[in-house]
Amino acid sequence: MANIIVDGRLDVEAVRSHFPALKQKQVFLDNAGGSQVLSDAINCIRTYLEETNVQLGASYNTGQKATQKYNQGLQAAADFMNADVDEIVIGPSTTQLFANLSQAFALSFPADAEIVCSSVDHEANISSWVRLAKMKKLKLKWWTPSTEPGHLKLTPENLRPLLSEKTKLVTCTHTSNILGTIHDIQAIAEEVHTIPGAMLCVDGVAFAPHREVDVKALEVDFYSFSWYKHGKVYGPHIAVLYASQSAQKSVSSLGHYFHTPADTLTTKLGLAAASYELVGTIPTLLAYFGPDISSRRTTWAAIAVHEEKLQSILLEYLNGRDDVIVYSERSADKTLRVPVEEIKGLVKMLDAVLS
């Protein structure tokens, strides 16, 4: 464990000590560009490239070490979100993984299928489905929540009128990278699954850096996030996509014809796009949070408490101004929201939603 928890609290100075970039005078505020990277992850990349940068699957000793590091990375990624290894795939970004998924979906969507897309999502979980609907001439429905101040939130209740027996896919964000409100994904998944054959695809990019992800508990069909985003997952520029075993039955393989049987998500959607040296860093990311699930949960809980204190300062100020309207969750309660990323982006999104 990285020893960042002291008496159950997040030790900020201990946190900073694990990031070489923070020893510079530069202040890093470009969250959308990604978080700074753990020193252990940086060292892992250098060691891989210096000592084991060879073909995976080779029979000689160095090849076996490289393969072991890669497989350990995949296992760690699966453990991070409580998935099985054959249910995940690593790729360059969440945007790319959703694009691959939409292509693999194309053959399984019937001509009269309907897709429901959230209007408060990041473009990563919108553009691929808009293209698919256009290409297959499918009906696309927009899921727009209440625009009442403090209640701009996706719920099963405002989703229900959009669902029909033709609904094939519903897409939404776990929490908007601009609004910060946490959506009840388990309840939304339950609502989606009242339609036989309907599936739920969730963008977790803005949630995973702040709270523990358990895809089995959420009962989602697809879930993706980036390891480098928003200052808490601390990894290099790669992402992960989960697909449940049942959902994978609707996913065709985009891989080479000789990769048979295509019985894992990596075989179907990986396309050799997972940088080996970057995948090998994922165990160091889990180790930062703790050596086991219990200690990692302690770390996540401490992060949530720390963030609640920080965002309460901002929200108290914004809620107290007569010239500011907070459309997202107004409470700083850590179970209801994560820190807002960008006020300028919030205004732009609200202009689009409210118009």
mmCIF file of C-alpha atoms in Angstrom:
data_model
loop_
_atom_site.group_PDB
_atom_site.id
_atom_site.type_symbol
_atom_site.label_atom_id
_atom_site.label_comp_id
_atom_site.label_asym_id
_atom_site.label_seq_id
_atom_site.Cartn_x
_atom_site.Cartn_y
_atom_site.Cartn_z
ATOM 1 C CA MET A 1 0.000 0.000 0.000
ATOM 2 C CA ALA A 2 1.204 3.532 -0.747
ATOM 3 C CA ASN A 3 0.703 4.675 2.883
ATOM 4 C CA ILE A 4 -1.510 7.608 1.925
ATOM 5 C CA ILE A 5 -4.088 6.909 4.659
ATOM 6 C CA VAL A 6 -3.308 8.070 8.201
ATOM 7 C CA ASP A 7 -5.871 7.432 10.953
ATOM 8 C CA GLY A 8 -8.501 6.824 8.299
ATOM 9 C CA ARG A 9 -7.828 10.168 6.579
ATOM 10 C CA LEU A 10 -6.191 11.028 3.278
ATOM 11 C CA ASP A 11 -2.665 12.329 3.865
ATOM 12 C CA VAL A 12 -2.292 14.946 1.124
ATOM 13 C CA GLU A 13 1.469 15.346 1.550
ATOM 14 C CA ALA A 14 1.916 11.574 1.328
ATOM 15 C CA VAL A 15 -0.198 11.576 -1.835
ATOM 16 C CA ARG A 16 1.950 14.286 -3.411
ATOM 17 C CA SER A 17 5.138 12.354 -2.669
ATOM 18 C CA HIS A 18 4.094 9.616 -5.105
ATOM 19 C CA PHE A 19 3.959 11.958 -8.106
ATOM 20 C CA PRO A 20 7.275 13.225 -9.501
ATOM 21 C CA ALA A 21 5.505 15.854 -11.627
ATOM 22 C CA LEU A 22 4.275 17.604 -8.478
ATOM 23 C CA LYS A 23 7.852 18.363 -7.457
ATOM 24 C CA GLN A 24 7.971 20.912 -10.278
ATOM 25 C CA LYS A 25 6.858 24.540 -10.016
ATOM 26 C CA GLN A 26 4.258 23.900 -12.724
ATOM 27 C CA VAL A 27 0.651 23.707 -11.485
ATOM 28 C CA PHE A 28 -1.301 21.049 -13.418
ATOM 29 C CA LEU A 29 -4.953 22.021 -13.888
ATOM 30 C CA ASP A 30 -5.706 20.471 -17.295
ATOM 31 C CA ASN A 31 -7.902 17.639 -15.982
ATOM 32 C CA ALA A 32 -9.295 16.727 -19.393
ATOM 33 C CA GLY A 33 -5.751 16.026 -20.539
ATOM 34 C CA GLY A 34 -5.325 13.454 -17.813
ATOM 35 C CA SER A 35 -3.914 13.049 -14.337
ATOM 36 C CA GLN A 36 -0.262 13.013 -13.457
ATOM 37 C CA VAL A 37 1.228 9.536 -13.219
ATOM 38 C CA LEU A 38 2.420 7.585 -10.200
ATOM 39 C CA SER A 39 6.178 7.184 -9.842
ATOM 40 C CA ASP A 40 5.738 3.403 -9.612
ATOM 41 C CA ALA A 41 3.861 3.399 -12.916
ATOM 42 C CA ILE A 42 6.580 5.490 -14.574
ATOM 43 C CA ASN A 43 9.266 3.104 -13.309
ATOM 44 C CA CYS A 44 7.222 0.131 -14.498
ATOM 45 C CA ILE A 45 7.066 1.527 -18.051
ATOM 46 C CA ARG A 46 10.805 2.177 -18.127
ATOM 47 C CA THR A 47 11.627 -1.290 -16.777
ATOM 48 C CA TYR A 48 9.354 -2.988 -19.300
ATOM 49 C CA LEU A 49 10.896 -1.158 -22.245
ATOM 50 C CA GLU A 50 14.426 -1.729 -21.006
ATOM 51 C CA GLU A 51 14.112 -5.395 -20.036
ATOM 52 C CA THR A 52 11.067 -7.082 -21.594
ATOM 53 C CA ASN A 53 10.144 -5.225 -24.792
ATOM 54 C CA VAL A 54 9.659 -8.396 -26.845
ATOM 55 C CA GLN A 55 6.934 -10.418 -28.543
ATOM 56 C CA LEU A 56 4.206 -11.654 -26.210
ATOM 57 C CA GLY A 57 3.647 -15.375 -26.115
ATOM 58 C CA ALA A 58 7.219 -16.290 -27.039
ATOM 59 C CA SER A 59 8.676 -19.410 -25.442
ATOM 60 C CA TYR A 60 12.014 -17.907 -24.344
ATOM 61 C CA ASN A 61 12.476 -16.508 -20.848
ATOM 62 C CA THR A 62 12.166 -12.784 -21.645
ATOM 63 C CA GLY A 63 9.070 -13.418 -23.737
ATOM 64 C CA GLN A 64 7.488 -15.318 -20.858
ATOM 65 C CA LYS A 65 8.233 -12.424 -18.474
ATOM 66 C CA ALA A 66 6.669 -9.926 -20.879
ATOM 67 C CA THR A 67 3.573 -12.082 -21.260
ATOM 68 C CA GLN A 68 3.309 -12.468 -17.490
ATOM 69 C CA LYS A 69 3.454 -8.686 -16.974
ATOM 70 C CA TYR A 70 0.790 -8.120 -19.610
ATOM 71 C CA ASN A 71 -1.501 -10.787 -18.138
ATOM 72 C CA GLN A 72 -1.008 -9.374 -14.650
ATOM 73 C CA GLY A 73 -2.071 -5.989 -16.015
ATOM 74 C CA LEU A 74 -5.257 -7.432 -17.490
ATOM 75 C CA GLN A 75 -6.056 -9.226 -14.241
ATOM 76 C CA ALA A 76 -5.504 -6.052 -12.225
ATOM 77 C CA ALA A 77 -7.794 -4.104 -14.561
ATOM 78 C CA ALA A 78 -10.493 -6.737 -14.099
ATOM 79 C CA ASP A 79 -10.019 -6.763 -10.317
ATOM 80 C CA PHE A 80 -10.321 -2.958 -10.198
ATOM 81 C CA MET A 81 -13.930 -3.117 -11.427
ATOM 82 C CA ASN A 82 -14.873 -6.594 -10.118
ATOM 83 C CA ALA A 83 -14.952 -8.214 -13.558
ATOM 84 C CA ASP A 84 -13.521 -11.394 -15.031
ATOM 85 C CA VAL A 85 -10.512 -11.147 -17.349
ATOM 86 C CA ASP A 86 -12.453 -12.390 -20.369
ATOM 87 C CA GLU A 87 -14.999 -9.593 -19.800
ATOM 88 C CA ILE A 88 -12.579 -6.678 -20.333
ATOM 89 C CA VAL A 89 -10.501 -5.146 -23.107
ATOM 90 C CA ILE A 90 -7.822 -2.448 -22.907
ATOM 91 C CA GLY A 91 -7.662 0.288 -25.543
ATOM 92 C CA PRO A 92 -6.241 3.774 -26.190
ATOM 93 C CA SER A 93 -9.272 5.672 -24.814
ATOM 94 C CA THR A 94 -12.891 5.303 -23.796
ATOM 95 C CA THR A 95 -13.872 7.074 -27.022
ATOM 96 C CA GLN A 96 -12.028 4.484 -29.112
ATOM 97 C CA LEU A 97 -13.410 1.542 -27.149
ATOM 98 C CA PHE A 98 -16.997 2.741 -27.583
ATOM 99 C CA ALA A 99 -16.317 3.258 -31.300
ATOM 100 C CA ASN A 100 -15.061 -0.323 -31.564
ATOM 101 C CA LEU A 101 -18.068 -1.574 -29.624
ATOM 102 C CA SER A 102 -20.506 0.253 -31.894
ATOM 103 C CA GLN A 103 -18.893 -1.304 -34.970
ATOM 104 C CA ALA A 104 -19.050 -4.757 -33.430
ATOM 105 C CA PHE A 105 -22.696 -4.137 -32.591
ATOM 106 C CA ALA A 106 -23.683 -3.122 -36.125
ATOM 107 C CA LEU A 107 -24.547 -6.616 -37.363
ATOM 108 C CA SER A 108 -26.712 -7.501 -34.351
ATOM 109 C CA PHE A 109 -29.113 -4.545 -34.394
ATOM 110 C CA PRO A 110 -32.424 -5.320 -36.132
ATOM 111 C CA ALA A 111 -33.727 -2.791 -38.659
ATOM 112 C CA ASP A 112 -36.437 -1.399 -36.369
ATOM 113 C CA ALA A 113 -34.258 -1.164 -33.232
ATOM 114 C CA GLU A 114 -34.210 1.929 -31.033
ATOM 115 C CA ILE A 115 -31.270 3.539 -29.213
ATOM 116 C CA VAL A 116 -31.724 5.889 -26.258
ATOM 117 C CA CYS A 117 -28.841 8.348 -25.674
ATOM 118 C CA SER A 118 -28.431 10.676 -22.721
ATOM 119 C CA SER A 119 -28.089 14.346 -23.666
ATOM 120 C CA VAL A 120 -25.854 15.081 -20.657
ATOM 121 C CA ASP A 121 -23.137 12.623 -21.651
ATOM 122 C CA HIS A 122 -19.607 13.219 -22.847
ATOM 123 C CA GLU A 123 -19.307 12.966 -26.620
ATOM 124 C CA ALA A 124 -17.418 9.682 -26.141
ATOM 125 C CA ASN A 125 -20.688 7.916 -25.329
ATOM 126 C CA ILE A 126 -22.783 9.785 -27.901
ATOM 127 C CA SER A 127 -21.048 10.065 -31.266
ATOM 128 C CA SER A 128 -20.537 6.327 -31.814
ATOM 129 C CA TRP A 129 -24.229 5.601 -31.252
ATOM 130 C CA VAL A 130 -25.373 8.525 -33.394
ATOM 131 C CA ARG A 131 -23.212 7.193 -36.248
ATOM 132 C CA LEU A 132 -24.552 3.682 -35.745
ATOM 133 C CA ALA A 133 -28.152 4.897 -35.802
ATOM 134 C CA LYS A 134 -27.491 6.852 -38.983
ATOM 135 C CA MET A 135 -25.670 3.973 -40.669
ATOM 136 C CA LYS A 136 -28.330 1.377 -39.791
ATOM 137 C CA LYS A 137 -31.265 3.810 -40.060
ATOM 138 C CA LEU A 138 -32.236 3.119 -36.459
ATOM 139 C CA LYS A 139 -34.490 5.326 -34.353
ATOM 140 C CA LEU A 140 -32.507 7.520 -31.952
ATOM 141 C CA LYS A 141 -34.208 8.925 -28.842
ATOM 142 C CA TRP A 142 -32.678 11.603 -26.616
ATOM 143 C CA TRP A 143 -32.862 11.187 -22.858
ATOM 144 C CA THR A 144 -32.981 14.670 -21.342
ATOM 145 C CA PRO A 145 -33.512 15.049 -17.578
ATOM 146 C CA SER A 146 -35.446 17.733 -15.741
ATOM 147 C CA THR A 147 -34.013 21.211 -16.214
ATOM 148 C CA GLU A 148 -35.253 22.367 -12.822
ATOM 149 C CA PRO A 149 -32.333 23.838 -10.841
ATOM 150 C CA GLY A 150 -30.794 21.219 -8.564
ATOM 151 C CA HIS A 151 -32.529 18.355 -10.363
ATOM 152 C CA LEU A 152 -30.616 17.949 -13.616
ATOM 153 C CA LYS A 153 -30.273 14.201 -13.117
ATOM 154 C CA LEU A 154 -30.884 11.012 -15.081
ATOM 155 C CA THR A 155 -33.386 8.752 -13.315
ATOM 156 C CA PRO A 156 -35.384 5.600 -14.080
ATOM 157 C CA GLU A 157 -38.514 7.764 -13.977
ATOM 158 C CA ASN A 158 -37.422 10.152 -16.733
ATOM 159 C CA LEU A 159 -36.046 7.245 -18.779
ATOM 160 C CA ARG A 160 -39.191 5.085 -18.629
ATOM 161 C CA PRO A 161 -41.290 7.022 -21.215
ATOM 162 C CA LEU A 162 -38.526 6.542 -23.805
ATOM 163 C CA LEU A 163 -38.396 2.754 -23.531
ATOM 164 C CA SER A 164 -40.330 0.404 -25.796
ATOM 165 C CA GLU A 165 -40.230 -3.211 -26.877
ATOM 166 C CA LYS A 166 -37.908 -2.050 -29.687
ATOM 167 C CA THR A 167 -35.281 -0.584 -27.351
ATOM 168 C CA LYS A 168 -31.948 -2.281 -28.000
ATOM 169 C CA LEU A 169 -29.489 -0.012 -26.184
ATOM 170 C CA VAL A 170 -29.536 2.765 -23.582
ATOM 171 C CA THR A 171 -26.398 4.849 -23.048
ATOM 172 C CA CYS A 172 -25.625 7.207 -20.180
ATOM 173 C CA THR A 173 -22.896 8.530 -17.932
ATOM 174 C CA HIS A 174 -22.314 7.393 -14.354
ATOM 175 C CA THR A 175 -21.614 11.017 -13.528
ATOM 176 C CA SER A 176 -21.242 13.917 -15.930
ATOM 177 C CA ASN A 177 -17.722 15.301 -16.128
ATOM 178 C CA ILE A 178 -19.317 18.763 -16.002
ATOM 179 C CA LEU A 179 -22.329 18.379 -13.707
ATOM 180 C CA GLY A 180 -20.807 16.046 -11.121
ATOM 181 C CA THR A 181 -24.142 14.498 -10.090
ATOM 182 C CA ILE A 182 -23.939 10.739 -9.487
ATOM 183 C CA HIS A 183 -26.655 8.792 -11.285
ATOM 184 C CA ASP A 184 -28.150 5.657 -9.719
ATOM 185 C CA ILE A 185 -26.829 3.256 -12.334
ATOM 186 C CA GLN A 186 -28.089 0.129 -10.598
ATOM 187 C CA ALA A 187 -31.662 1.494 -10.607
ATOM 188 C CA ILE A 188 -31.313 2.613 -14.223
ATOM 189 C CA ALA A 189 -29.992 -0.818 -15.212
ATOM 190 C CA GLU A 190 -32.969 -2.455 -13.521
ATOM 191 C CA GLU A 191 -35.313 -0.210 -15.522
ATOM 192 C CA VAL A 192 -33.532 -0.918 -18.816
ATOM 193 C CA HIS A 193 -33.633 -4.652 -18.228
ATOM 194 C CA THR A 194 -37.421 -4.619 -17.917
ATOM 195 C CA ILE A 195 -37.258 -4.581 -21.727
ATOM 196 C CA PRO A 196 -36.270 -8.049 -23.001
ATOM 197 C CA GLY A 197 -32.930 -7.850 -24.801
ATOM 198 C CA ALA A 198 -32.256 -4.181 -23.961
ATOM 199 C CA MET A 199 -28.748 -3.344 -22.739
ATOM 200 C CA LEU A 200 -27.137 -0.486 -20.822
ATOM 201 C CA CYS A 201 -23.814 1.122 -21.790
ATOM 202 C CA VAL A 202 -22.262 3.411 -19.160
ATOM 203 C CA ASP A 203 -19.452 5.953 -19.429
ATOM 204 C CA GLY A 204 -17.630 5.852 -16.088
ATOM 205 C CA VAL A 205 -14.766 8.200 -16.975
ATOM 206 C CA ALA A 206 -15.805 10.920 -14.507
ATOM 207 C CA PHE A 207 -16.906 8.471 -11.784
ATOM 208 C CA ALA A 208 -14.100 5.906 -11.621
ATOM 209 C CA PRO A 209 -11.443 8.401 -10.472
ATOM 210 C CA HIS A 210 -13.534 9.241 -7.402
ATOM 211 C CA ARG A 211 -15.396 6.145 -6.228
ATOM 212 C CA GLU A 212 -15.090 2.354 -6.280
ATOM 213 C CA VAL A 213 -16.510 0.665 -9.394
ATOM 214 C CA ASP A 214 -18.263 -2.716 -9.129
ATOM 215 C CA VAL A 215 -19.746 -3.628 -12.498
ATOM 216 C CA LYS A 216 -21.404 -6.768 -11.152
ATOM 217 C CA ALA A 217 -23.204 -4.849 -8.401
ATOM 218 C CA LEU A 218 -24.258 -2.189 -10.908
ATOM 219 C CA GLU A 219 -25.653 -4.910 -13.210
ATOM 220 C CA VAL A 220 -24.541 -3.000 -16.303
ATOM 221 C CA ASP A 221 -23.963 -4.601 -19.698
ATOM 222 C CA PHE A 222 -21.095 -2.304 -20.746
ATOM 223 C CA TYR A 223 -18.922 0.055 -18.702
ATOM 224 C CA SER A 224 -15.803 1.984 -19.675
ATOM 225 C CA PHE A 225 -13.366 4.453 -18.130
ATOM 226 C CA SER A 226 -9.901 5.839 -18.819
ATOM 227 C CA TRP A 227 -6.971 5.140 -16.521
ATOM 228 C CA TYR A 228 -5.468 8.574 -17.116
ATOM 229 C CA LYS A 229 -8.469 10.809 -16.471
ATOM 230 C CA HIS A 230 -9.353 13.435 -13.893
ATOM 231 C CA GLY A 231 -6.635 13.159 -11.322
ATOM 232 C CA LYS A 232 -7.373 10.025 -9.312
ATOM 233 C CA VAL A 233 -6.709 6.862 -11.310
ATOM 234 C CA TYR A 234 -3.104 7.971 -11.952
ATOM 235 C CA GLY A 235 -2.327 5.809 -14.961
ATOM 236 C CA PRO A 236 -0.914 6.250 -18.452
ATOM 237 C CA HIS A 237 -3.026 7.027 -21.513
ATOM 238 C CA ILE A 238 -5.130 3.842 -21.791
ATOM 239 C CA ALA A 239 -8.726 2.852 -21.042
ATOM 240 C CA VAL A 240 -10.743 -0.264 -20.220
ATOM 241 C CA LEU A 241 -14.119 -1.536 -21.414
ATOM 242 C CA TYR A 242 -16.214 -4.146 -19.606
ATOM 243 C CA ALA A 243 -18.876 -6.270 -21.294
ATOM 244 C CA SER A 244 -20.862 -8.883 -19.398
ATOM 245 C CA GLN A 245 -20.870 -12.454 -20.619
ATOM 246 C CA SER A 246 -24.471 -12.173 -21.783
ATOM 247 C CA ALA A 247 -23.870 -8.858 -23.554
ATOM 248 C CA GLN A 248 -20.897 -10.276 -25.436
ATOM 249 C CA LYS A 249 -23.250 -12.601 -27.292
ATOM 250 C CA SER A 250 -24.391 -9.541 -29.260
ATOM 251 C CA VAL A 251 -20.829 -8.394 -29.992
ATOM 252 C CA SER A 252 -19.216 -9.578 -33.213
ATOM 253 C CA SER A 253 -15.442 -9.914 -33.475
ATOM 254 C CA LEU A 254 -13.451 -7.174 -35.207
ATOM 255 C CA GLY A 255 -10.260 -9.224 -34.927
ATOM 256 C CA HIS A 256 -8.282 -11.206 -37.469
ATOM 257 C CA TYR A 257 -10.096 -14.206 -38.932
ATOM 258 C CA PHE A 258 -7.534 -16.611 -37.498
ATOM 259 C CA HIS A 259 -8.216 -15.485 -33.920
ATOM 260 C CA THR A 260 -10.667 -18.263 -33.193
ATOM 261 C CA PRO A 261 -12.508 -18.903 -31.109
ATOM 262 C CA ALA A 262 -13.201 -15.215 -30.331
ATOM 263 C CA ASP A 263 -14.261 -16.064 -26.799
ATOM 264 C CA THR A 264 -12.910 -13.053 -24.891
ATOM 265 C CA LEU A 265 -13.629 -9.350 -25.208
ATOM 266 C CA THR A 266 -9.935 -8.706 -25.890
ATOM 267 C CA THR A 267 -10.021 -11.087 -28.856
ATOM 268 C CA LYS A 268 -13.157 -9.421 -30.205
ATOM 269 C CA LEU A 269 -12.348 -5.741 -29.720
ATOM 270 C CA GLY A 270 -8.683 -5.433 -28.702
ATOM 271 C CA LEU A 271 -7.207 -5.116 -32.218
ATOM 272 C CA ALA A 272 -3.683 -5.226 -30.728
ATOM 273 C CA ALA A 273 -4.235 -1.639 -29.519
ATOM 274 C CA ALA A 274 -3.233 -2.203 -25.882
ATOM 275 C CA SER A 275 0.302 -0.901 -25.395
ATOM 276 C CA TYR A 276 2.085 -3.693 -23.521
ATOM 277 C CA GLU A 277 4.241 -1.430 -21.349
ATOM 278 C CA LEU A 278 1.211 0.652 -20.341
ATOM 279 C CA VAL A 279 -0.979 -2.352 -19.500
ATOM 280 C CA GLY A 280 1.849 -3.580 -17.290
ATOM 281 C CA THR A 281 1.469 -0.520 -15.038
ATOM 282 C CA ILE A 282 -2.071 -1.310 -13.894
ATOM 283 C CA PRO A 283 -0.987 -3.507 -10.929
ATOM 284 C CA THR A 284 0.949 -0.512 -9.568
ATOM 285 C CA LEU A 285 -2.236 1.569 -9.697
ATOM 286 C CA LEU A 286 -4.132 -0.959 -7.609
ATOM 287 C CA ALA A 287 -1.202 -1.218 -5.192
ATOM 288 C CA TYR A 288 -1.396 2.548 -4.660
ATOM 289 C CA PHE A 289 -4.946 2.173 -3.351
ATOM 290 C CA GLY A 290 -4.049 -0.867 -1.244
ATOM 291 C CA PRO A 291 -2.899 -4.507 -1.354
ATOM 292 C CA ASP A 292 -6.404 -5.975 -1.084
ATOM 293 C CA ILE A 293 -10.046 -5.069 -1.573
ATOM 294 C CA SER A 294 -10.540 -4.113 2.075
ATOM 295 C CA SER A 295 -7.665 -1.619 2.141
ATOM 296 C CA ARG A 296 -8.639 -0.236 -1.268
ATOM 297 C CA ARG A 297 -12.133 0.453 0.016
ATOM 298 C CA THR A 298 -10.617 2.289 2.974
ATOM 299 C CA THR A 299 -8.678 4.459 0.527
ATOM 300 C CA TRP A 300 -11.745 5.147 -1.615
ATOM 301 C CA ALA A 301 -13.722 6.115 1.487
ATOM 302 C CA ALA A 302 -11.008 8.532 2.585
ATOM 303 C CA ILE A 303 -10.856 10.098 -0.880
ATOM 304 C CA ALA A 304 -14.638 10.589 -0.852
ATOM 305 C CA VAL A 305 -14.513 12.308 2.552
ATOM 306 C CA HIS A 306 -11.675 14.577 1.419
ATOM 307 C CA GLU A 307 -13.505 15.514 -1.777
ATOM 308 C CA GLU A 308 -16.707 16.218 0.119
ATOM 309 C CA LYS A 309 -14.855 18.814 2.198
ATOM 310 C CA LEU A 310 -13.394 20.446 -0.893
ATOM 311 C CA GLN A 311 -16.574 20.589 -2.943
ATOM 312 C CA SER A 312 -18.595 21.834 0.028
ATOM 313 C CA ILE A 313 -16.518 25.040 -0.068
ATOM 314 C CA LEU A 314 -17.345 25.643 -3.737
ATOM 315 C CA LEU A 315 -21.010 24.700 -3.443
ATOM 316 C CA GLU A 316 -21.548 26.798 -0.329
ATOM 317 C CA TYR A 317 -20.218 29.781 -2.267
ATOM 318 C CA LEU A 318 -22.231 29.086 -5.433
ATOM 319 C CA ASN A 319 -25.464 28.265 -3.595
ATOM 320 C CA GLY A 320 -25.140 31.504 -1.658
ATOM 321 C CA ARG A 321 -25.021 33.742 -4.723
ATOM 322 C CA ASP A 322 -28.188 35.274 -6.152
ATOM 323 C CA ASP A 323 -26.628 35.534 -9.608
ATOM 324 C CA VAL A 324 -25.691 31.841 -9.864
ATOM 325 C CA ILE A 325 -28.057 28.926 -10.556
ATOM 326 C CA VAL A 326 -26.761 25.436 -9.689
ATOM 327 C CA TYR A 327 -28.588 22.994 -11.959
ATOM 328 C CA SER A 328 -26.726 19.892 -10.810
ATOM 329 C CA GLU A 329 -26.814 18.335 -7.336
ATOM 330 C CA ARG A 330 -26.575 21.209 -4.842
ATOM 331 C CA SER A 331 -25.491 19.118 -1.880
ATOM 332 C CA ALA A 332 -21.817 18.326 -1.262
ATOM 333 C CA ASP A 333 -22.860 14.864 -0.004
ATOM 334 C CA LYS A 334 -20.229 12.435 -1.278
ATOM 335 C CA THR A 335 -22.905 9.853 -2.098
ATOM 336 C CA LEU A 336 -24.705 12.282 -4.411
ATOM 337 C CA ARG A 337 -21.954 13.966 -6.385
ATOM 338 C CA VAL A 338 -18.252 14.220 -7.224
ATOM 339 C CA PRO A 339 -16.357 17.508 -7.703
ATOM 340 C CA VAL A 340 -17.428 19.619 -10.693
ATOM 341 C CA GLU A 341 -14.669 19.942 -13.239
ATOM 342 C CA GLU A 342 -15.395 23.009 -15.330
ATOM 343 C CA ILE A 343 -17.791 25.939 -14.888
ATOM 344 C CA LYS A 344 -17.279 27.164 -18.480
ATOM 345 C CA GLY A 345 -18.181 23.722 -19.818
ATOM 346 C CA LEU A 346 -21.231 23.625 -17.542
ATOM 347 C CA VAL A 347 -22.601 26.793 -19.118
ATOM 348 C CA LYS A 348 -22.016 25.413 -22.625
ATOM 349 C CA MET A 349 -23.753 22.105 -21.795
ATOM 350 C CA LEU A 350 -26.719 23.813 -20.172
ATOM 351 C CA ASP A 351 -27.153 26.073 -23.202
ATOM 352 C CA ALA A 352 -27.451 22.941 -25.363
ATOM 353 C CA VAL A 353 -29.753 21.059 -22.980
ATOM 354 C CA LEU A 354 -32.046 23.986 -22.215
ATOM 355 C CA SER A 355 -32.385 25.227 -25.802
#
